[in-house]
CSV table of C-alpha atoms in Angstrom, one decimal:
chain,number,residue,atom,x,y,z
H,1,MET,CA,4.7,-41.0,-3.5
H,2,THR,CA,1.2,-40.8,-1.6
H,3,ILE,CA,-0.7,-37.3,-2.6
H,4,TRP,CA,-1.4,-34.7,0.4
H,5,TYR,CA,-5.6,-33.8,0.7
H,6,PRO,CA,-6.8,-31.8,3.1
H,7,ASP,CA,-9.8,-34.0,5.4
H,8,PRO,CA,-13.2,-32.7,3.5
H,9,ALA,CA,-15.1,-32.4,6.6
H,10,SER,CA,-12.6,-29.6,7.9
H,11,LEU,CA,-13.7,-27.7,5.2
H,12,ALA,CA,-17.0,-24.9,5.7
H,13,THR,CA,-17.9,-21.8,3.7
H,14,PRO,CA,-16.7,-20.0,1.8
H,15,LEU,CA,-14.9,-23.2,0.7
H,16,HIS,CA,-12.2,-21.6,-0.9
H,17,THR,CA,-11.1,-20.2,1.7
H,18,SER,CA,-10.8,-22.6,4.0
H,19,LEU,CA,-9.1,-24.6,1.1
H,20,ALA,CA,-7.1,-22.2,0.7
H,21,ALA,CA,-6.0,-22.2,4.2
H,22,ALA,CA,-6.1,-25.5,5.2
H,23,ILE,CA,-3.2,-25.7,2.8
H,24,ALA,CA,-1.7,-22.9,3.8
H,25,LYS,CA,-1.7,-24.6,7.4
H,26,ALA,CA,-0.1,-27.6,6.0
H,27,ILE,CA,2.9,-25.5,4.3
H,28,SER,CA,3.0,-23.8,7.3
H,29,ASP,CA,3.5,-26.8,9.2
H,30,GLY,CA,5.8,-29.0,7.0
H,31,ARG,CA,3.1,-31.2,5.9
H,32,LEU,CA,3.7,-29.9,2.3
H,33,PRO,CA,7.8,-29.1,1.9
H,34,LYS,CA,8.9,-26.5,0.0
H,35,GLY,CA,8.8,-28.2,-3.6
H,36,THR,CA,5.9,-30.8,-3.7
H,37,GLN,CA,3.4,-30.7,-5.9
H,38,LEU,CA,-0.2,-30.0,-5.1
H,39,PRO,CA,-2.9,-32.5,-6.9
H,40,THR,CA,-4.3,-31.2,-10.6
H,41,HIS,CA,-7.4,-28.0,-10.1
H,42,ARG,CA,-9.6,-31.5,-11.2
H,43,LYS,CA,-7.8,-34.1,-8.8
H,44,MET,CA,-8.2,-31.7,-5.7
H,45,ALA,CA,-12.1,-31.2,-6.3
H,46,GLU,CA,-13.0,-34.7,-7.4
H,47,GLU,CA,-11.0,-35.7,-4.4
H,48,LEU,CA,-12.8,-33.0,-1.7
H,49,GLY,CA,-16.8,-33.8,-3.8
H,50,LEU,CA,-15.9,-29.9,-4.5
H,51,SER,CA,-16.5,-27.5,-8.2
H,52,VAL,CA,-13.2,-26.9,-10.4
H,53,HIS,CA,-13.6,-23.1,-10.4
H,54,THR,CA,-13.4,-23.8,-6.2
H,55,VAL,CA,-10.0,-25.6,-5.7
H,56,SER,CA,-8.6,-22.5,-8.3
H,57,LYS,CA,-10.3,-19.8,-6.4
H,58,ALA,CA,-7.9,-21.2,-3.6
H,59,TYR,CA,-5.1,-21.5,-5.2
H,60,GLU,CA,-5.3,-18.6,-6.4
H,61,SER,CA,-5.1,-17.2,-3.2
H,62,LEU,CA,-2.3,-19.1,-2.1
H,63,ARG,CA,-0.4,-18.0,-5.5
H,64,ARG,CA,-1.1,-14.2,-4.2
H,65,GLN,CA,0.3,-15.4,-1.0
H,66,ARG,CA,3.4,-16.7,-2.7
H,67,LEU,CA,2.7,-19.8,-1.1
H,68,ILE,CA,2.8,-22.2,-4.2
H,69,ASP,CA,3.5,-21.0,-7.9
H,70,GLY,CA,1.6,-22.7,-11.0
H,71,GLN,CA,3.4,-23.3,-13.9
H,72,VAL,CA,1.9,-24.5,-17.6
H,73,GLY,CA,2.4,-28.2,-17.9
H,74,ARG,CA,4.0,-28.7,-14.7
H,75,GLY,CA,0.9,-28.0,-12.1
H,76,SER,CA,1.6,-26.1,-8.8
H,77,TYR,CA,4.1,-26.2,-6.4
H,78,VAL,CA,4.8,-25.3,-3.3
H,79,LEU,CA,7.4,-22.1,-2.3
H,80,ASP,CA,9.8,-21.4,0.5
H,81,PRO,CA,7.7,-20.6,3.3
H,82,ASP,CA,10.0,-18.5,4.7
H,83,THR,CA,10.2,-16.2,1.6
H,84,SER,CA,6.7,-16.1,1.1
H,85,ASN,CA,6.2,-12.8,2.5
H,86,ASP,CA,9.1,-11.0,1.0
H,87,GLN,CA,8.1,-7.3,0.3
H,88,PRO,CA,9.3,-5.1,-2.8
H,89,PHE,CA,11.7,-3.5,-0.8
H,90,GLN,CA,15.3,-3.2,1.5
H,91,LEU,CA,14.0,-3.5,5.4
H,92,SER,CA,17.7,-2.5,5.5
H,93,SER,CA,19.5,0.3,3.8
H,94,GLU,CA,22.4,1.1,1.6
H,95,LYS,CA,24.0,-1.5,3.2
H,96,GLY,CA,27.7,-1.7,1.7
H,97,GLY,CA,27.7,1.6,0.0
H,98,GLY,CA,24.5,0.7,-2.4
H,99,PHE,CA,21.9,2.8,-3.3
H,100,ASP,CA,18.6,1.6,-1.4
H,101,LEU,CA,15.5,3.2,-3.9
H,102,SER,CA,13.1,0.7,-3.3
H,103,ILE,CA,11.3,1.8,-0.3
H,104,SER,CA,9.0,5.2,-0.5
H,105,ARG,CA,9.7,6.8,2.9
H,106,PRO,CA,10.1,11.1,3.3
H,107,LEU,CA,12.9,12.3,3.3
H,108,PHE,CA,14.0,14.6,6.4
H,109,SER,CA,17.2,16.5,7.8
H,110,GLN,CA,18.9,17.2,11.6
H,111,GLN,CA,15.7,19.7,11.8
H,112,HIS,CA,13.6,16.3,12.3
H,113,ALA,CA,15.5,14.8,15.0
H,114,GLU,CA,15.7,17.7,16.6
H,115,ARG,CA,12.2,18.6,17.0
H,116,PHE,CA,11.3,14.4,17.6
H,117,GLU,CA,14.2,14.3,20.6
H,118,GLN,CA,12.4,17.9,21.5
H,119,ALA,CA,8.7,16.6,21.8
H,120,LEU,CA,9.9,13.3,23.7
H,121,LYS,CA,11.6,15.5,26.0
H,122,GLU,CA,8.7,17.3,26.7
H,123,LEU,CA,5.7,15.0,26.2
H,124,PRO,CA,5.9,14.5,30.4
H,125,GLU,CA,4.6,18.2,30.5
H,126,ALA,CA,0.5,18.9,30.9
H,127,LEU,CA,0.2,14.7,29.7
H,128,ASP,CA,-2.7,12.8,31.7
H,129,PRO,CA,-2.1,10.2,33.5
H,130,SER,CA,-4.3,7.7,31.4
H,131,TYR,CA,-2.9,8.0,27.8
H,132,TYR,CA,-0.5,5.8,29.7
H,133,LEU,CA,-2.4,3.7,32.7
H,134,SER,CA,-5.5,3.1,30.8
H,135,CYS,CA,-5.6,1.2,27.0
H,136,ARG,CA,-9.8,2.3,26.8
H,137,PRO,CA,-10.8,4.1,24.6
H,138,ASN,CA,-10.3,2.2,21.8
H,139,VAL,CA,-11.3,5.0,19.4
H,140,GLY,CA,-9.2,7.4,20.6
H,141,HIS,CA,-9.2,10.4,23.0
H,142,ASP,CA,-10.6,13.1,23.3
H,143,ALA,CA,-8.6,15.0,22.4
H,144,HIS,CA,-6.4,13.4,20.0
H,145,ARG,CA,-9.6,13.1,17.2
H,146,ALA,CA,-10.5,17.0,17.8
H,147,ALA,CA,-6.5,17.7,17.1
H,148,GLY,CA,-7.4,15.2,13.9
H,149,ALA,CA,-10.5,17.1,13.1
H,150,GLU,CA,-7.6,20.5,12.5
H,151,TRP,CA,-5.8,18.3,10.6
H,152,LEU,CA,-8.1,16.9,8.5
H,153,LYS,CA,-9.5,20.4,7.5
H,154,VAL,CA,-5.3,21.1,6.5
H,155,CYS,CA,-6.1,18.0,4.3
H,156,GLY,CA,-9.5,19.3,2.5
H,157,LEU,CA,-11.5,17.1,4.7
H,158,GLU,CA,-14.5,18.8,7.2
H,159,VAL,CA,-15.4,16.5,10.3
H,160,PRO,CA,-16.4,16.4,13.4
H,161,ALA,CA,-14.2,14.6,16.4
H,162,GLU,CA,-17.2,12.7,16.8
H,163,ARG,CA,-16.3,10.5,13.5
H,164,ILE,CA,-12.9,10.0,13.7
H,165,ILE,CA,-10.7,7.1,14.9
H,166,MET,CA,-7.6,7.1,15.5
H,167,THR,CA,-4.7,4.6,13.9
H,168,ASN,CA,-1.2,3.5,14.0
H,169,GLY,CA,-1.1,4.7,10.5
H,170,VAL,CA,-2.7,4.1,7.2
H,171,SER,CA,-2.2,0.2,7.0
H,172,HIS,CA,-4.0,-0.1,10.3
H,173,GLY,CA,-7.0,1.8,9.8
H,174,MET,CA,-6.8,-0.1,5.6
H,175,SER,CA,-7.0,-3.3,7.3
H,176,ALA,CA,-9.7,-2.5,9.9
H,177,ALA,CA,-11.9,-0.6,6.7
H,178,LEU,CA,-11.8,-3.6,4.7
H,179,SER,CA,-12.5,-6.2,7.0
H,180,ALA,CA,-16.0,-3.8,8.0
H,181,LEU,CA,-17.2,-3.1,4.9
H,182,THR,CA,-16.7,-6.7,3.5
H,183,ARG,CA,-16.6,-10.8,4.0
H,184,PRO,CA,-14.9,-13.4,2.4
H,185,GLY,CA,-15.4,-14.2,-1.3
H,186,ASP,CA,-17.1,-10.4,-1.5
H,187,THR,CA,-14.9,-8.3,-4.2
H,188,VAL,CA,-12.7,-4.8,-4.4
H,189,VAL,CA,-11.9,-3.0,-7.4
H,190,SER,CA,-9.0,-0.9,-7.7
H,191,ASP,CA,-6.5,0.1,-9.9
H,192,LYS,CA,-4.7,-2.2,-12.0
H,193,ILE,CA,-1.4,-0.9,-10.2
H,194,THR,CA,-2.0,-0.4,-6.7
H,195,HIS,CA,-1.2,-0.1,-3.1
H,196,HIS,CA,1.2,-3.6,-2.1
H,197,LEU,CA,-0.5,-4.0,0.6
H,198,LEU,CA,-3.8,-4.2,-0.7
H,199,VAL,CA,-3.3,-6.5,-2.4
H,200,SER,CA,-2.1,-9.1,0.5
H,201,GLY,CA,-4.8,-7.7,2.6
H,202,CYS,CA,-7.2,-8.7,0.2
H,203,SER,CA,-5.8,-12.1,-0.1
H,204,TYR,CA,-5.6,-12.8,3.9
H,205,LEU,CA,-8.7,-11.8,3.9
H,206,GLY,CA,-10.5,-14.0,1.4
H,207,LEU,CA,-11.6,-11.3,-0.9
H,208,ASN,CA,-11.7,-10.7,-4.7
H,209,LEU,CA,-9.7,-7.6,-5.9
H,210,ALA,CA,-10.2,-6.8,-9.0
H,211,GLY,CA,-7.5,-4.5,-10.9
H,212,LEU,CA,-9.6,-1.8,-13.3
H,213,GLU,CA,-8.2,0.1,-16.1
H,214,THR,CA,-6.3,3.3,-15.5
H,215,ASP,CA,-4.8,6.1,-16.9
H,216,ALA,CA,-2.8,8.7,-15.7
H,217,GLY,CA,-5.7,10.0,-14.4
H,218,GLY,CA,-6.8,6.8,-12.4
H,219,ILE,CA,-9.5,4.7,-12.6
H,220,LEU,CA,-11.4,5.0,-16.2
H,221,PRO,CA,-14.8,5.3,-15.3
H,222,ASP,CA,-16.2,3.7,-18.0
H,223,ALA,CA,-14.5,0.9,-16.8
H,224,LEU,CA,-16.1,1.1,-13.4
H,225,GLU,CA,-19.5,1.4,-14.8
H,226,ARG,CA,-18.9,-1.4,-16.5
H,227,TYR,CA,-17.7,-3.9,-13.8
H,228,CYS,CA,-20.1,-2.8,-11.9
H,229,ARG,CA,-22.5,-3.9,-14.5
H,230,GLU,CA,-21.4,-7.3,-15.1
H,231,GLN,CA,-19.9,-7.9,-11.1
H,232,SER,CA,-21.2,-6.6,-7.8
H,233,PRO,CA,-18.0,-5.2,-6.1
H,234,LYS,CA,-18.4,-4.2,-2.5
H,235,VAL,CA,-15.7,-1.7,-2.3
H,236,LEU,CA,-13.9,1.1,-4.4
H,237,PHE,CA,-10.6,1.3,-3.2
H,238,LEU,CA,-9.0,4.5,-4.2
H,239,LEU,CA,-5.2,6.6,-3.7
H,240,PRO,CA,-6.3,9.4,-5.6
H,241,SER,CA,-3.2,11.9,-4.2
H,242,LEU,CA,0.0,10.2,-4.8
H,243,ALA,CA,-0.4,7.9,-3.6
H,244,ASN,CA,-0.6,5.1,-5.5
H,245,SER,CA,2.6,3.5,-7.3
H,246,THR,CA,2.5,5.1,-10.0
H,247,ALA,CA,2.6,8.8,-8.3
H,248,GLY,CA,-0.3,9.8,-10.3
H,249,MET,CA,-3.3,12.6,-8.9
H,250,MET,CA,-6.7,12.4,-9.6
H,251,PRO,CA,-8.4,15.4,-11.2
H,252,GLU,CA,-11.5,16.6,-9.6
H,253,GLU,CA,-13.7,15.5,-12.4
H,254,ARG,CA,-12.1,12.0,-12.4
H,255,ARG,CA,-13.0,12.0,-8.9
H,256,ARG,CA,-16.6,13.4,-9.2
H,257,ALA,CA,-17.7,10.8,-12.6
H,258,LEU,CA,-15.9,7.9,-9.8
H,259,VAL,CA,-18.5,9.1,-6.8
H,260,GLY,CA,-21.1,9.0,-9.3
H,261,ILE,CA,-21.1,5.6,-10.4
H,262,ALA,CA,-20.1,4.3,-6.8
H,263,ARG,CA,-23.5,6.0,-5.3
H,264,LYS,CA,-25.5,4.6,-8.7
H,265,TYR,CA,-24.5,1.7,-7.5
H,266,ASP,CA,-23.9,1.3,-3.6
H,267,LEU,CA,-20.2,0.7,-3.5
H,268,HIS,CA,-18.4,1.9,-0.4
H,269,ILE,CA,-15.2,4.3,-0.5
H,270,ILE,CA,-12.1,3.6,0.7
H,271,GLU,CA,-9.3,6.7,0.1
H,272,ASN,CA,-5.8,6.1,1.2
H,273,ASP,CA,-4.5,9.5,1.2
H,274,ALA,CA,-1.1,8.7,2.9
H,275,PHE,CA,0.5,12.0,1.9
H,276,GLY,CA,-1.6,14.4,3.6
H,277,PRO,CA,-0.7,18.0,2.3
H,278,VAL,CA,2.2,17.6,1.2
H,279,ALA,CA,0.7,18.8,-2.3
H,280,GLU,CA,-0.6,22.1,-3.0
H,281,ASP,CA,-2.4,21.3,-6.0
H,282,ARG,CA,-4.2,18.5,-4.7
H,283,PRO,CA,-7.9,18.6,-5.2
H,284,VAL,CA,-10.7,17.8,-2.8
H,285,PRO,CA,-10.8,14.1,-0.8
H,286,VAL,CA,-13.0,12.1,-3.0
H,287,SER,CA,-14.5,11.4,0.9
H,288,ALA,CA,-15.3,14.6,0.9
H,289,LEU,CA,-17.4,14.5,-2.2
H,290,ALA,CA,-18.8,11.1,-1.1
H,291,PRO,CA,-19.4,11.9,3.2
H,292,GLU,CA,-21.8,9.4,3.6
H,293,ARG,CA,-20.1,6.3,1.7
H,294,SER,CA,-16.1,7.0,2.2
H,295,ILE,CA,-13.6,5.7,4.5
H,296,TYR,CA,-11.0,8.4,4.5
H,297,LEU,CA,-7.5,7.7,5.4
H,298,THR,CA,-4.5,9.5,6.1
H,299,THR,CA,-0.8,9.0,8.6
H,300,PHE,CA,1.6,11.6,9.4
H,301,THR,CA,4.0,8.4,8.9
H,302,LYS,CA,4.3,10.5,5.0
H,303,CYS,CA,4.3,13.7,5.6
H,304,THR,CA,6.3,14.1,8.8
H,305,VAL,CA,8.9,11.9,9.9
H,306,SER,CA,8.4,7.7,9.4
H,307,GLY,CA,8.9,6.8,13.1
H,308,LEU,CA,5.3,8.9,14.4
H,309,ARG,CA,3.1,5.4,13.2
H,310,ALA,CA,0.3,8.0,14.3
H,311,GLY,CA,-3.0,8.8,11.5
H,312,TYR,CA,-6.6,9.3,11.5
H,313,LEU,CA,-9.6,7.2,10.2
H,314,ALA,CA,-12.9,9.3,9.2
H,315,ALA,CA,-16.3,7.2,8.3
H,316,PRO,CA,-20.0,8.0,8.6
H,317,GLU,CA,-21.4,7.9,12.2
H,318,HIS,CA,-23.5,4.2,10.9
H,319,LEU,CA,-20.1,2.5,10.3
H,320,LEU,CA,-18.1,2.9,13.4
H,321,PRO,CA,-19.3,0.5,15.4
H,322,ALA,CA,-18.6,-1.7,13.1
H,323,LEU,CA,-14.7,0.0,12.1
H,324,THR,CA,-14.4,0.3,16.1
H,325,GLY,CA,-15.0,-3.9,16.4
H,326,ARG,CA,-12.2,-4.0,13.6
H,327,ILE,CA,-10.0,-1.3,15.2
H,328,VAL,CA,-9.9,-3.5,18.3
H,329,VAL,CA,-9.4,-6.6,16.8
H,330,PHE,CA,-6.6,-5.4,14.4
H,331,GLY,CA,-4.7,-3.6,17.4
H,332,TRP,CA,-7.1,-2.8,20.5
H,333,MET,CA,-6.3,1.0,20.2
H,334,ALA,CA,-3.6,3.4,18.4
H,335,THR,CA,-0.8,4.2,21.1
H,336,PRO,CA,-1.9,6.9,22.9
H,337,LEU,CA,1.8,8.5,22.9
H,338,MET,CA,2.3,8.4,19.8
H,339,CYS,CA,-1.2,10.1,19.5
H,340,GLU,CA,-0.2,13.1,21.9
H,341,LEU,CA,2.9,13.6,19.8
H,342,ALA,CA,1.2,14.5,16.6
H,343,THR,CA,-1.6,17.0,18.5
H,344,ARG,CA,0.9,18.4,19.6
H,345,TRP,CA,2.5,18.9,16.5
H,346,VAL,CA,-0.9,20.1,14.8
H,347,GLN,CA,-1.5,22.2,17.4
H,348,ASP,CA,1.7,23.9,17.3
H,349,GLY,CA,2.2,24.0,13.9
H,350,THR,CA,5.6,21.4,13.4
H,351,ALA,CA,3.6,19.2,11.3
H,352,LEU,CA,2.1,21.4,8.6
H,353,GLU,CA,6.0,23.2,8.6
H,354,LEU,CA,7.7,19.4,8.5
H,355,ALA,CA,4.9,18.8,5.9
H,356,GLU,CA,6.1,22.0,3.7
H,357,TRP,CA,9.6,21.0,3.9
H,358,GLN,CA,8.8,17.6,2.7
H,359,ARG,CA,7.5,19.7,-0.3
H,360,ARG,CA,10.3,21.3,-0.8
H,361,ALA,CA,12.6,18.5,-0.5
H,362,LEU,CA,11.1,16.3,-2.8
H,363,ALA,CA,10.4,18.9,-5.7
H,364,GLU,CA,14.6,19.2,-5.4
H,365,ARG,CA,14.3,15.4,-5.9
H,366,TYR,CA,11.7,15.6,-8.8
H,367,ALA,CA,13.8,18.4,-10.3
H,368,ILE,CA,17.2,15.9,-10.5
H,369,ALA,CA,15.1,13.1,-11.8
H,370,GLU,CA,13.9,15.5,-14.7
H,371,ASP,CA,17.2,16.7,-15.0
H,372,VAL,CA,18.9,12.5,-15.2
H,373,LEU,CA,16.2,10.6,-17.0
H,374,GLN,CA,15.3,13.3,-19.4
H,375,GLY,CA,14.9,11.3,-22.9
H,376,TRP,CA,13.6,8.3,-20.9
H,377,ARG,CA,9.4,7.1,-20.3
H,378,TRP,CA,8.5,7.9,-16.5
H,379,GLN,CA,6.3,9.1,-14.5
H,380,GLY,CA,6.1,10.9,-11.3
H,381,HIS,CA,4.8,14.3,-9.7
H,382,PRO,CA,6.9,17.1,-7.8
H,383,SER,CA,5.2,16.2,-4.4
H,384,ALA,CA,5.8,12.1,-5.0
H,385,LEU,CA,7.8,10.2,-2.9
H,386,HIS,CA,8.9,7.6,-6.1
H,387,LEU,CA,8.2,7.5,-9.5
H,388,TRP,CA,6.9,4.9,-11.8
H,389,LEU,CA,9.4,3.4,-14.6
H,390,PRO,CA,8.2,1.9,-17.4
H,391,LEU,CA,11.1,-0.3,-18.6
H,392,THR,CA,12.9,-0.1,-22.1
H,393,GLU,CA,12.6,-2.6,-24.9
H,394,GLY,CA,14.9,-5.4,-23.8
H,395,TRP,CA,14.7,-5.1,-20.3
H,396,THR,CA,12.0,-7.3,-17.9
H,397,THR,CA,11.3,-6.4,-14.9
H,398,ALA,CA,13.1,-9.6,-13.3
H,399,SER,CA,16.3,-8.9,-15.3
H,400,PHE,CA,16.6,-5.2,-14.8
H,401,VAL,CA,16.3,-5.5,-10.6
H,402,SER,CA,18.7,-8.2,-11.1
H,403,TYR,CA,21.0,-6.9,-12.6
H,404,ALA,CA,20.2,-3.2,-10.8
H,405,GLN,CA,21.3,-5.0,-7.7
H,406,GLU,CA,25.0,-5.7,-8.8
H,407,LEU,CA,25.1,-2.4,-9.3
H,408,LYS,CA,24.1,-2.2,-6.0
H,409,VAL,CA,21.0,-0.2,-6.5
H,410,ALA,CA,18.0,-1.5,-5.0
H,411,VAL,CA,14.5,-0.9,-6.9
H,412,ALA,CA,10.7,-2.1,-6.7
H,413,PRO,CA,9.6,-4.6,-9.2
H,414,ASP,CA,6.3,-4.2,-10.6
H,415,ALA,CA,4.8,-7.2,-9.4
H,416,PRO,CA,3.8,-6.6,-5.5
H,417,PHE,CA,1.5,-4.2,-6.6
H,418,LEU,CA,-0.5,-5.9,-9.2
H,419,PRO,CA,-4.1,-7.3,-8.2
H,420,PRO,CA,-5.1,-11.0,-9.9
H,421,LYS,CA,-4.6,-11.7,-13.3
H,422,THR,CA,-3.5,-8.0,-13.8
H,423,PRO,CA,-0.6,-8.4,-16.5
H,424,PRO,CA,3.5,-7.6,-15.4
H,425,GLN,CA,3.9,-4.0,-16.7
H,426,ASN,CA,6.9,-4.6,-17.2
H,427,ALA,CA,7.8,-1.3,-15.0
H,428,VAL,CA,9.7,-1.0,-11.3
H,429,ARG,CA,8.9,2.3,-8.9
H,430,VAL,CA,11.8,4.3,-7.4
H,431,SER,CA,12.1,5.9,-4.4
H,432,LEU,CA,13.0,9.5,-4.3
H,433,GLY,CA,13.8,9.7,-0.4
H,434,SER,CA,15.0,6.6,0.4
H,435,VAL,CA,19.3,7.7,-0.3
H,436,GLN,CA,18.9,10.9,1.7
H,437,ASP,CA,22.3,11.9,0.5
H,438,GLN,CA,21.1,14.3,-2.6
H,439,ASP,CA,24.6,14.1,-4.4
H,440,ARG,CA,24.6,9.8,-4.1
H,441,PHE,CA,20.7,9.9,-5.0
H,442,ARG,CA,21.7,11.3,-8.8
H,443,GLN,CA,24.6,8.9,-8.5
H,444,ALA,CA,22.0,5.9,-7.8
H,445,LEU,CA,20.1,7.7,-11.2
H,446,GLU,CA,22.5,8.0,-13.0
H,447,LEU,CA,23.1,4.2,-12.8
H,448,ILE,CA,19.2,3.4,-13.6
H,449,GLY,CA,20.0,5.3,-16.5
H,450,GLY,CA,22.7,4.1,-18.3
H,451,MET,CA,20.7,1.0,-17.4
H,452,LEU,CA,18.0,2.4,-19.9
H,453,GLY,CA,20.0,3.2,-22.3
H,454,ARG,CA,21.7,-0.4,-22.5
H,455,PRO,CA,19.1,-2.7,-22.7
H,456,PRO,CA,20.5,-6.3,-21.3
H,457,GLU,CA,22.2,-7.8,-24.7
H,458,GLY,CA,24.2,-4.3,-25.1
H,459,ILE,CA,26.0,-5.3,-21.4
H,460,ALA,CA,28.6,-7.9,-21.0
H,461,PRO,CA,27.8,-10.2,-18.2
H,462,PHE,CA,29.4,-9.6,-14.8
H,463,THR,CA,32.4,-12.2,-14.0
H,464,TYR,CA,33.9,-13.1,-10.7
């Protein structure tokens, strides 16, 4: 069988990114079908005149994208491209009477549906025609940005409307921020358990993502200081207020310590504050402590209703031109009609009312988790949308997720939340809001609790 190699003349700098892109294209167009063994790192390097280190970085990028799999002693093989973009959640909820605890989304009630329907009926009233007749300005309309300044005050951040860009949610803003602050080959540092879209986003942008040692309060300052002394990261990505997979709330003292290190080593900060004001005990945002180097992101998707894809990006003035350019590239502009709905909800108090409703509803779910999972080790918060569950001895993440599926319970495995080179955490993320009925939610947790108490060797296999 002929071994495939890319054309060396087609490679450009940075070489590892170009090589990874060439292999990914060959996988996509069928030249490298599923199961194909790639050349060894050394053989590929020799053939293309590259260093082994460059090839290793390219293969690692492909592995993070789930396009290839490397096994010691067997080499690197092409995976099925149709499954390479699997997400750590189920896209269809609770099929066949099951329990979908895999996707972190807010609770809702009939009140939410009625409010959204009413908002849609009232939308034509006093609506500026430019919201649907034009596709400018790219940063958002002035009225929407002014409402953003009001909402960010509720979130603890004082910033003028001129420094706010409208987004289609945090993911939209995160892509723009990462690409504005970095170039391929740069390094981003984060918690060792982080946002799954940061992991894939850095891979797609050709960025190195380093997960640093953390405790319940987030990244350890000593770990960040040590990494900055030895390496030259460009961006510090933080999820300080429950948006991390471990549902942790970073204390203010830790926030100030990390800001001090960021200033010392000239790091930019991207702060993902997707839950906004849902938690009452949240300290001041990191971006308020370091406004000259921070990009702050928040959204209505997690604190009001999932379908309200509107959010805000706040940044220092000198970064706005670069960010605006990236917003254009990644979506041209935020959808004006969604931004208009969000603006009206900010102005009439609906957004805050629904966030406070969410806080109360999640506290009830947290109390159920405390009752059902008492005696087991887990991490959570009364205002978080999910909890982090380290598994008991005898379980692996794969075996736990697989057996839970047999019980028709879907949970999110740890792998998508782990930066490259982070060892498996042997844990799962469990959503508190994706099963809407409270009794069924308790039933799902009871099934999980039963599994924790009976490791695999104590469970009889299913027979059919």
